[in-house]
Amino acid sequence: MKKFLLSLTIALCATSLFAEELFNGKNLDGWYTFLKDRGTHNDPNGVFTVRNDLLHISGQEFGCITTQKEFSNYKLTLEYRWTGKTQPPRVKNARDCGVLVHSVGDDGSWHGTWIPSIECNIIEGGTGDFIVVGDGTENFSISTPCKPEKQKNCGVFDPTEKGERLTIHSGRINWFDRDPNWTDTVGFRGSKDLEKPLGQWNTLVVIADGDTLVNILNGTVVNKAYNVRPTAGKIQIQSEAAGIEFRSIRLEPLGK
């Protein structure tokens, strides 16, 4: 037992020692911008700005910020809140964003906007959903234990993990309590939503452990995927026609 506790202490200390603030609160050092139809390092309208220690994403244009480095085996913690404003063409649609992990390939090679990846979704009513933003092949895929009932042809994560595993190479796996009557309308809230009301801070944790991904929203495990491909890559944070702010983006290696 003593040896176990000692090993655990060493592991925790090592994780803390090498933890990295991906967002420094001052600028976008360590990231670069990409906007559809503009490419990299070209953001004339200030879609991505840093003010008052916060990363502001206006959503005015579709695109993302992308890490310069690639990562694997980590705990990624993001603190975010919706700012209220929506932009064309989604003025009346649910506020939308997302964290794309294990991003591998060329900038904008997915529909001219993103690097192929696995998305940990941030959207009103659906934060914690997984979306395979891939090329339709086995190079990008996830396998998730799902409930028997689907929601609009999408699997739904079974938190007991007793459900049959559903493997997808495109499309999405919904978080376990997503409202079955979800509609793509601004301000949507399901009766069991874990995301806090508009303007309040939320914490999304993404754990990438080998070929496993776990989404944790405000302290609750909302989705889990196995046999994830790929297992490493850059991290992208999207701009998708909704105002959103981040006050912390922190990555802690798992020590593997």
PDB file of C-alpha atoms in Angstrom:
ATOM      1  CA  MET A   1       0.000   0.000   0.000  1.00  0.00           C
ATOM      2  CA  LYS A   2       2.838   2.399   0.880  1.00  0.00           C
ATOM      3  CA  LYS A   3       4.478   1.743  -2.478  1.00  0.00           C
ATOM      4  CA  PHE A   4       1.156   2.384  -4.236  1.00  0.00           C
ATOM      5  CA  LEU A   5       0.635   5.671  -2.403  1.00  0.00           C
ATOM      6  CA  LEU A   6       4.186   6.738  -3.147  1.00  0.00           C
ATOM      7  CA  SER A   7       3.769   5.939  -6.848  1.00  0.00           C
ATOM      8  CA  LEU A   8       0.453   7.821  -6.923  1.00  0.00           C
ATOM      9  CA  THR A   9       2.041  10.846  -5.259  1.00  0.00           C
ATOM     10  CA  ILE A  10       4.926  10.847  -7.719  1.00  0.00           C
ATOM     11  CA  ALA A  11       2.516  10.549 -10.656  1.00  0.00           C
ATOM     12  CA  LEU A  12       0.379  13.443  -9.400  1.00  0.00           C
ATOM     13  CA  CYS A  13       3.433  15.612  -8.827  1.00  0.00           C
ATOM     14  CA  ALA A  14       4.735  14.827 -12.312  1.00  0.00           C
ATOM     15  CA  THR A  15       1.366  15.676 -13.854  1.00  0.00           C
ATOM     16  CA  SER A  16       1.236  18.977 -11.995  1.00  0.00           C
ATOM     17  CA  LEU A  17       4.865  19.768 -12.849  1.00  0.00           C
ATOM     18  CA  PHE A  18       4.341  19.434 -16.580  1.00  0.00           C
ATOM     19  CA  ALA A  19       0.834  20.909 -16.755  1.00  0.00           C
ATOM     20  CA  GLU A  20       0.607  23.487 -19.530  1.00  0.00           C
ATOM     21  CA  GLU A  21      -1.612  26.541 -19.844  1.00  0.00           C
ATOM     22  CA  LEU A  22      -2.469  26.408 -23.530  1.00  0.00           C
ATOM     23  CA  PHE A  23      -4.057  29.856 -23.225  1.00  0.00           C
ATOM     24  CA  ASN A  24      -1.876  32.387 -21.411  1.00  0.00           C
ATOM     25  CA  GLY A  25      -4.558  35.074 -21.040  1.00  0.00           C
ATOM     26  CA  LYS A  26      -2.500  37.611 -22.988  1.00  0.00           C
ATOM     27  CA  ASN A  27      -2.344  36.480 -26.606  1.00  0.00           C
ATOM     28  CA  LEU A  28      -2.604  33.447 -28.877  1.00  0.00           C
ATOM     29  CA  ASP A  29       0.981  32.261 -28.450  1.00  0.00           C
ATOM     30  CA  GLY A  30       1.071  28.529 -29.238  1.00  0.00           C
ATOM     31  CA  TRP A  31      -1.938  28.786 -31.564  1.00  0.00           C
ATOM     32  CA  TYR A  32      -2.630  29.961 -35.091  1.00  0.00           C
ATOM     33  CA  THR A  33      -5.870  31.056 -36.708  1.00  0.00           C
ATOM     34  CA  PHE A  34      -7.591  29.494 -39.688  1.00  0.00           C
ATOM     35  CA  LEU A  35     -10.710  30.913 -41.340  1.00  0.00           C
ATOM     36  CA  LYS A  36     -12.675  29.414 -44.180  1.00  0.00           C
ATOM     37  CA  ASP A  37     -11.856  31.144 -47.489  1.00  0.00           C
ATOM     38  CA  ARG A  38      -9.048  33.101 -45.794  1.00  0.00           C
ATOM     39  CA  GLY A  39      -6.600  30.458 -44.608  1.00  0.00           C
ATOM     40  CA  THR A  40      -4.091  30.753 -41.784  1.00  0.00           C
ATOM     41  CA  HIS A  41      -2.950  33.905 -39.973  1.00  0.00           C
ATOM     42  CA  ASN A  42      -5.595  36.035 -41.698  1.00  0.00           C
ATOM     43  CA  ASP A  43      -8.277  37.359 -39.337  1.00  0.00           C
ATOM     44  CA  PRO A  44      -9.088  40.936 -40.437  1.00  0.00           C
ATOM     45  CA  ASN A  45     -12.427  41.036 -38.591  1.00  0.00           C
ATOM     46  CA  GLY A  46     -11.002  39.914 -35.257  1.00  0.00           C
ATOM     47  CA  VAL A  47     -12.962  36.682 -34.972  1.00  0.00           C
ATOM     48  CA  PHE A  48     -10.407  35.586 -32.363  1.00  0.00           C
ATOM     49  CA  THR A  49      -9.283  38.223 -29.862  1.00  0.00           C
ATOM     50  CA  VAL A  50      -7.860  38.319 -26.348  1.00  0.00           C
ATOM     51  CA  ARG A  51      -9.248  40.969 -23.986  1.00  0.00           C
ATOM     52  CA  ASN A  52      -9.348  41.221 -20.207  1.00  0.00           C
ATOM     53  CA  ASP A  53      -7.609  37.826 -19.845  1.00  0.00           C
ATOM     54  CA  LEU A  54     -10.312  36.113 -21.924  1.00  0.00           C
ATOM     55  CA  LEU A  55     -10.263  34.466 -25.340  1.00  0.00           C
ATOM     56  CA  HIS A  56     -13.203  35.903 -27.289  1.00  0.00           C
ATOM     57  CA  ILE A  57     -14.583  34.089 -30.327  1.00  0.00           C
ATOM     58  CA  SER A  58     -17.176  36.153 -32.173  1.00  0.00           C
ATOM     59  CA  GLY A  59     -18.383  33.409 -34.509  1.00  0.00           C
ATOM     60  CA  GLN A  60     -18.577  35.970 -37.314  1.00  0.00           C
ATOM     61  CA  GLU A  61     -16.706  33.606 -39.655  1.00  0.00           C
ATOM     62  CA  PHE A  62     -16.308  29.831 -39.644  1.00  0.00           C
ATOM     63  CA  GLY A  63     -12.897  28.571 -38.662  1.00  0.00           C
ATOM     64  CA  CYS A  64     -10.769  27.782 -35.640  1.00  0.00           C
ATOM     65  CA  ILE A  65      -7.649  28.368 -33.647  1.00  0.00           C
ATOM     66  CA  THR A  66      -5.231  25.449 -33.777  1.00  0.00           C
ATOM     67  CA  THR A  67      -2.345  24.453 -31.532  1.00  0.00           C
ATOM     68  CA  GLN A  68       1.114  24.563 -33.035  1.00  0.00           C
ATOM     69  CA  LYS A  69       1.959  21.297 -31.279  1.00  0.00           C
ATOM     70  CA  GLU A  70       0.426  17.833 -31.317  1.00  0.00           C
ATOM     71  CA  PHE A  71      -0.647  16.098 -28.117  1.00  0.00           C
ATOM     72  CA  SER A  72      -1.544  12.631 -26.818  1.00  0.00           C
ATOM     73  CA  ASN A  73      -2.429  11.144 -23.415  1.00  0.00           C
ATOM     74  CA  TYR A  74      -3.716  14.176 -21.554  1.00  0.00           C
ATOM     75  CA  LYS A  75      -6.433  15.801 -19.512  1.00  0.00           C
ATOM     76  CA  LEU A  76      -7.701  18.947 -21.222  1.00  0.00           C
ATOM     77  CA  THR A  77      -9.745  21.367 -19.110  1.00  0.00           C
ATOM     78  CA  LEU A  78     -11.635  24.262 -20.691  1.00  0.00           C
ATOM     79  CA  GLU A  79     -13.680  26.912 -18.903  1.00  0.00           C
ATOM     80  CA  TYR A  80     -16.146  28.643 -21.214  1.00  0.00           C
ATOM     81  CA  ARG A  81     -19.369  30.594 -21.387  1.00  0.00           C
ATOM     82  CA  TRP A  82     -21.725  31.713 -24.139  1.00  0.00           C
ATOM     83  CA  THR A  83     -21.782  35.475 -24.648  1.00  0.00           C
ATOM     84  CA  GLY A  84     -25.234  35.642 -26.178  1.00  0.00           C
ATOM     85  CA  LYS A  85     -24.742  36.919 -29.719  1.00  0.00           C
ATOM     86  CA  THR A  86     -25.327  34.664 -32.728  1.00  0.00           C
ATOM     87  CA  GLN A  87     -24.209  35.304 -36.282  1.00  0.00           C
ATOM     88  CA  PRO A  88     -25.442  34.489 -39.798  1.00  0.00           C
ATOM     89  CA  PRO A  89     -26.192  31.927 -41.085  1.00  0.00           C
ATOM     90  CA  ARG A  90     -27.124  30.575 -37.621  1.00  0.00           C
ATOM     91  CA  VAL A  91     -28.803  33.585 -36.008  1.00  0.00           C
ATOM     92  CA  LYS A  92     -31.829  31.505 -34.998  1.00  0.00           C
ATOM     93  CA  ASN A  93     -29.949  28.243 -34.430  1.00  0.00           C
ATOM     94  CA  ALA A  94     -28.484  26.756 -31.259  1.00  0.00           C
ATOM     95  CA  ARG A  95     -25.241  28.354 -30.115  1.00  0.00           C
ATOM     96  CA  ASP A  96     -22.474  26.142 -31.413  1.00  0.00           C
ATOM     97  CA  CYS A  97     -18.747  25.599 -30.950  1.00  0.00           C
ATOM     98  CA  GLY A  98     -16.523  22.574 -30.357  1.00  0.00           C
ATOM     99  CA  VAL A  99     -13.127  21.231 -29.385  1.00  0.00           C
ATOM    100  CA  LEU A 100     -11.508  19.106 -32.093  1.00  0.00           C
ATOM    101  CA  VAL A 101      -8.884  16.732 -30.722  1.00  0.00           C
ATOM    102  CA  HIS A 102      -6.507  14.326 -32.481  1.00  0.00           C
ATOM    103  CA  SER A 103      -6.511  16.646 -35.491  1.00  0.00           C
ATOM    104  CA  VAL A 104      -4.415  15.113 -38.265  1.00  0.00           C
ATOM    105  CA  GLY A 105      -4.036  16.403 -41.817  1.00  0.00           C
ATOM    106  CA  ASP A 106      -4.037  19.706 -43.626  1.00  0.00           C
ATOM    107  CA  ASP A 107      -5.701  22.897 -42.401  1.00  0.00           C
ATOM    108  CA  GLY A 108      -9.151  23.236 -43.922  1.00  0.00           C
ATOM    109  CA  SER A 109      -9.101  19.802 -45.539  1.00  0.00           C
ATOM    110  CA  TRP A 110     -12.516  19.010 -44.000  1.00  0.00           C
ATOM    111  CA  HIS A 111     -15.015  21.032 -46.055  1.00  0.00           C
ATOM    112  CA  GLY A 112     -12.542  23.891 -46.330  1.00  0.00           C
ATOM    113  CA  THR A 113     -12.836  24.660 -42.632  1.00  0.00           C
ATOM    114  CA  TRP A 114     -11.183  22.193 -40.241  1.00  0.00           C
ATOM    115  CA  ILE A 115      -8.522  19.520 -39.939  1.00  0.00           C
ATOM    116  CA  PRO A 116     -10.024  15.994 -39.790  1.00  0.00           C
ATOM    117  CA  SER A 117     -10.399  15.091 -36.132  1.00  0.00           C
ATOM    118  CA  ILE A 118     -12.661  13.867 -33.347  1.00  0.00           C
ATOM    119  CA  GLU A 119     -14.960  16.599 -32.037  1.00  0.00           C
ATOM    120  CA  CYS A 120     -15.983  17.019 -28.432  1.00  0.00           C
ATOM    121  CA  ASN A 121     -19.014  19.149 -29.134  1.00  0.00           C
ATOM    122  CA  ILE A 122     -20.031  22.354 -27.383  1.00  0.00           C
ATOM    123  CA  ILE A 123     -23.567  23.231 -28.443  1.00  0.00           C
ATOM    124  CA  GLU A 124     -26.715  24.217 -26.590  1.00  0.00           C
ATOM    125  CA  GLY A 125     -28.371  20.982 -25.494  1.00  0.00           C
ATOM    126  CA  GLY A 126     -25.621  18.774 -26.902  1.00  0.00           C
ATOM    127  CA  THR A 127     -22.390  19.642 -25.144  1.00  0.00           C
ATOM    128  CA  GLY A 128     -20.443  16.422 -24.695  1.00  0.00           C
ATOM    129  CA  ASP A 129     -21.561  14.795 -27.941  1.00  0.00           C
ATOM    130  CA  PHE A 130     -18.835  13.147 -30.007  1.00  0.00           C
ATOM    131  CA  ILE A 131     -18.662  13.915 -33.726  1.00  0.00           C
ATOM    132  CA  VAL A 132     -16.280  12.191 -36.121  1.00  0.00           C
ATOM    133  CA  VAL A 133     -14.984  14.977 -38.349  1.00  0.00           C
ATOM    134  CA  GLY A 134     -13.148  12.554 -40.599  1.00  0.00           C
ATOM    135  CA  ASP A 135     -12.715  11.315 -44.115  1.00  0.00           C
ATOM    136  CA  GLY A 136     -15.219   8.452 -43.808  1.00  0.00           C
ATOM    137  CA  THR A 137     -12.515   5.808 -43.472  1.00  0.00           C
ATOM    138  CA  GLU A 138     -11.231   3.821 -40.513  1.00  0.00           C
ATOM    139  CA  ASN A 139      -8.532   6.447 -40.047  1.00  0.00           C
ATOM    140  CA  PHE A 140     -11.070   8.447 -38.039  1.00  0.00           C
ATOM    141  CA  SER A 141     -13.461   6.455 -35.876  1.00  0.00           C
ATOM    142  CA  ILE A 142     -14.837   5.882 -32.385  1.00  0.00           C
ATOM    143  CA  SER A 143     -16.641   3.006 -30.667  1.00  0.00           C
ATOM    144  CA  THR A 144     -19.124   3.797 -27.874  1.00  0.00           C
ATOM    145  CA  PRO A 145     -21.434   1.651 -25.694  1.00  0.00           C
ATOM    146  CA  CYS A 146     -24.888   2.919 -26.610  1.00  0.00           C
ATOM    147  CA  LYS A 147     -28.469   2.688 -25.423  1.00  0.00           C
ATOM    148  CA  PRO A 148     -30.854   0.586 -27.551  1.00  0.00           C
ATOM    149  CA  GLU A 149     -32.809   3.643 -28.709  1.00  0.00           C
ATOM    150  CA  LYS A 150     -31.287   6.083 -31.169  1.00  0.00           C
ATOM    151  CA  GLN A 151     -32.023   9.787 -31.495  1.00  0.00           C
ATOM    152  CA  LYS A 152     -32.564  10.766 -35.117  1.00  0.00           C
ATOM    153  CA  ASN A 153     -30.271   7.945 -36.271  1.00  0.00           C
ATOM    154  CA  CYS A 154     -27.586   8.935 -33.762  1.00  0.00           C
ATOM    155  CA  GLY A 155     -26.354   6.623 -31.030  1.00  0.00           C
ATOM    156  CA  VAL A 156     -26.739   7.680 -27.399  1.00  0.00           C
ATOM    157  CA  PHE A 157     -24.034   6.883 -24.854  1.00  0.00           C
ATOM    158  CA  ASP A 158     -25.032   4.314 -22.212  1.00  0.00           C
ATOM    159  CA  PRO A 159     -23.432   5.487 -18.929  1.00  0.00           C
ATOM    160  CA  THR A 160     -23.697   1.949 -17.499  1.00  0.00           C
ATOM    161  CA  GLU A 161     -21.503   0.862 -20.444  1.00  0.00           C
ATOM    162  CA  LYS A 162     -23.578  -2.309 -20.757  1.00  0.00           C
ATOM    163  CA  GLY A 163     -24.997  -1.346 -24.140  1.00  0.00           C
ATOM    164  CA  GLU A 164     -23.754  -2.685 -27.437  1.00  0.00           C
ATOM    165  CA  ARG A 165     -20.795  -0.768 -28.813  1.00  0.00           C
ATOM    166  CA  LEU A 166     -21.552   1.310 -31.874  1.00  0.00           C
ATOM    167  CA  THR A 167     -18.613   2.132 -34.159  1.00  0.00           C
ATOM    168  CA  ILE A 168     -18.867   5.144 -36.446  1.00  0.00           C
ATOM    169  CA  HIS A 169     -16.552   6.696 -39.041  1.00  0.00           C
ATOM    170  CA  SER A 170     -18.706   9.794 -39.470  1.00  0.00           C
ATOM    171  CA  GLY A 171     -21.670  11.327 -37.682  1.00  0.00           C
ATOM    172  CA  ARG A 172     -22.195  11.610 -33.965  1.00  0.00           C
ATOM    173  CA  ILE A 173     -22.762   9.859 -30.654  1.00  0.00           C
ATOM    174  CA  ASN A 174     -24.980  11.906 -28.333  1.00  0.00           C
ATOM    175  CA  TRP A 175     -24.275  12.417 -24.648  1.00  0.00           C
ATOM    176  CA  PHE A 176     -26.341  10.182 -22.379  1.00  0.00           C
ATOM    177  CA  ASP A 177     -29.166  12.585 -21.391  1.00  0.00           C
ATOM    178  CA  ARG A 178     -29.530  14.668 -24.522  1.00  0.00           C
ATOM    179  CA  ASP A 179     -33.159  15.726 -24.896  1.00  0.00           C
ATOM    180  CA  PRO A 180     -34.800  13.419 -27.493  1.00  0.00           C
ATOM    181  CA  ASN A 181     -36.846  16.410 -28.632  1.00  0.00           C
ATOM    182  CA  TRP A 182     -33.790  18.596 -29.211  1.00  0.00           C
ATOM    183  CA  THR A 183     -34.217  21.240 -31.884  1.00  0.00           C
ATOM    184  CA  ASP A 184     -31.581  23.392 -33.514  1.00  0.00           C
ATOM    185  CA  THR A 185     -32.951  26.640 -32.076  1.00  0.00           C
ATOM    186  CA  VAL A 186     -31.151  29.413 -30.246  1.00  0.00           C
ATOM    187  CA  GLY A 187     -31.439  29.153 -26.468  1.00  0.00           C
ATOM    188  CA  PHE A 188     -32.517  25.493 -26.487  1.00  0.00           C
ATOM    189  CA  ARG A 189     -32.347  23.823 -23.083  1.00  0.00           C
ATOM    190  CA  GLY A 190     -33.294  20.230 -22.356  1.00  0.00           C
ATOM    191  CA  SER A 191     -34.889  19.257 -19.065  1.00  0.00           C
ATOM    192  CA  LYS A 192     -31.765  17.324 -18.037  1.00  0.00           C
ATOM    193  CA  ASP A 193     -29.092  19.602 -19.478  1.00  0.00           C
ATOM    194  CA  LEU A 194     -25.927  19.912 -17.409  1.00  0.00           C
ATOM    195  CA  GLU A 195     -24.650  23.031 -19.124  1.00  0.00           C
ATOM    196  CA  LYS A 196     -25.258  26.166 -17.068  1.00  0.00           C
ATOM    197  CA  PRO A 197     -27.545  28.974 -18.270  1.00  0.00           C
ATOM    198  CA  LEU A 198     -26.365  31.602 -20.719  1.00  0.00           C
ATOM    199  CA  GLY A 199     -23.564  33.784 -19.356  1.00  0.00           C
ATOM    200  CA  GLN A 200     -22.442  31.394 -16.604  1.00  0.00           C
ATOM    201  CA  TRP A 201     -19.106  29.588 -16.671  1.00  0.00           C
ATOM    202  CA  ASN A 202     -18.934  25.889 -17.549  1.00  0.00           C
ATOM    203  CA  THR A 203     -16.089  23.397 -17.237  1.00  0.00           C
ATOM    204  CA  LEU A 204     -15.541  20.823 -19.964  1.00  0.00           C
ATOM    205  CA  VAL A 205     -12.869  18.174 -19.359  1.00  0.00           C
ATOM    206  CA  VAL A 206     -11.640  15.948 -22.179  1.00  0.00           C
ATOM    207  CA  ILE A 207      -9.486  12.994 -21.156  1.00  0.00           C
ATOM    208  CA  ALA A 208      -7.477  11.389 -23.954  1.00  0.00           C
ATOM    209  CA  ASP A 209      -6.036   8.167 -22.553  1.00  0.00           C
ATOM    210  CA  GLY A 210      -4.506   6.062 -25.308  1.00  0.00           C
ATOM    211  CA  ASP A 211      -7.389   5.145 -27.617  1.00  0.00           C
ATOM    212  CA  THR A 212     -10.047   6.224 -25.101  1.00  0.00           C
ATOM    213  CA  LEU A 213     -11.802   9.600 -24.936  1.00  0.00           C
ATOM    214  CA  VAL A 214     -13.953  10.805 -22.057  1.00  0.00           C
ATOM    215  CA  ASN A 215     -16.071  13.978 -21.942  1.00  0.00           C
ATOM    216  CA  ILE A 216     -16.878  15.416 -18.507  1.00  0.00           C
ATOM    217  CA  LEU A 217     -19.226  18.404 -18.294  1.00  0.00           C
ATOM    218  CA  ASN A 218     -19.446  20.287 -15.003  1.00  0.00           C
ATOM    219  CA  GLY A 219     -18.264  17.242 -13.078  1.00  0.00           C
ATOM    220  CA  THR A 220     -20.395  14.559 -14.786  1.00  0.00           C
ATOM    221  CA  VAL A 221     -19.115  11.985 -17.283  1.00  0.00           C
ATOM    222  CA  VAL A 222     -21.429  12.588 -20.227  1.00  0.00           C
ATOM    223  CA  ASN A 223     -19.781  10.518 -22.973  1.00  0.00           C
ATOM    224  CA  LYS A 224     -17.040   7.964 -23.504  1.00  0.00           C
ATOM    225  CA  ALA A 225     -15.462   6.459 -26.614  1.00  0.00           C
ATOM    226  CA  TYR A 226     -13.083   3.544 -27.171  1.00  0.00           C
ATOM    227  CA  ASN A 227     -10.919   2.351 -30.060  1.00  0.00           C
ATOM    228  CA  VAL A 228     -10.512   5.993 -31.025  1.00  0.00           C
ATOM    229  CA  ARG A 229      -8.560   6.698 -34.189  1.00  0.00           C
ATOM    230  CA  PRO A 230      -6.313   8.608 -34.373  1.00  0.00           C
ATOM    231  CA  THR A 231      -4.938   8.823 -30.839  1.00  0.00           C
ATOM    232  CA  ALA A 232      -2.878  11.993 -31.133  1.00  0.00           C
ATOM    233  CA  GLY A 233      -2.839  15.289 -32.994  1.00  0.00           C
ATOM    234  CA  LYS A 234      -3.382  19.012 -32.774  1.00  0.00           C
ATOM    235  CA  ILE A 235      -6.263  20.643 -30.897  1.00  0.00           C
ATOM    236  CA  GLN A 236      -8.689  23.028 -32.627  1.00  0.00           C
ATOM    237  CA  ILE A 237     -11.321  25.292 -31.069  1.00  0.00           C
ATOM    238  CA  GLN A 238     -14.064  26.280 -33.462  1.00  0.00           C
ATOM    239  CA  SER A 239     -15.796  29.465 -34.498  1.00  0.00           C
ATOM    240  CA  GLU A 240     -19.318  28.513 -35.568  1.00  0.00           C
ATOM    241  CA  ALA A 241     -21.577  31.577 -35.690  1.00  0.00           C
ATOM    242  CA  ALA A 242     -21.932  32.028 -31.915  1.00  0.00           C
ATOM    243  CA  GLY A 243     -20.181  34.242 -29.412  1.00  0.00           C
ATOM    244  CA  ILE A 244     -18.221  32.314 -26.799  1.00  0.00           C
ATOM    245  CA  GLU A 245     -15.444  33.094 -24.308  1.00  0.00           C
ATOM    246  CA  PHE A 246     -12.761  30.941 -22.709  1.00  0.00           C
ATOM    247  CA  ARG A 247     -10.963  31.934 -19.529  1.00  0.00           C
ATOM    248  CA  SER A 248      -8.813  28.823 -19.148  1.00  0.00           C
ATOM    249  CA  ILE A 249      -7.477  26.108 -21.453  1.00  0.00           C
ATOM    250  CA  ARG A 250      -5.212  23.787 -19.479  1.00  0.00           C
ATOM    251  CA  LEU A 251      -3.532  20.555 -20.531  1.00  0.00           C
ATOM    252  CA  GLU A 252      -2.114  18.033 -18.055  1.00  0.00           C
ATOM    253  CA  PRO A 253      -0.159  15.043 -19.395  1.00  0.00           C
ATOM    254  CA  LEU A 254      -1.237  11.672 -18.056  1.00  0.00           C
ATOM    255  CA  GLY A 255       2.385  10.682 -17.562  1.00  0.00           C
ATOM    256  CA  LYS A 256       2.468   7.797 -20.054  1.00  0.00           C
TER     257      LYS A 256
END
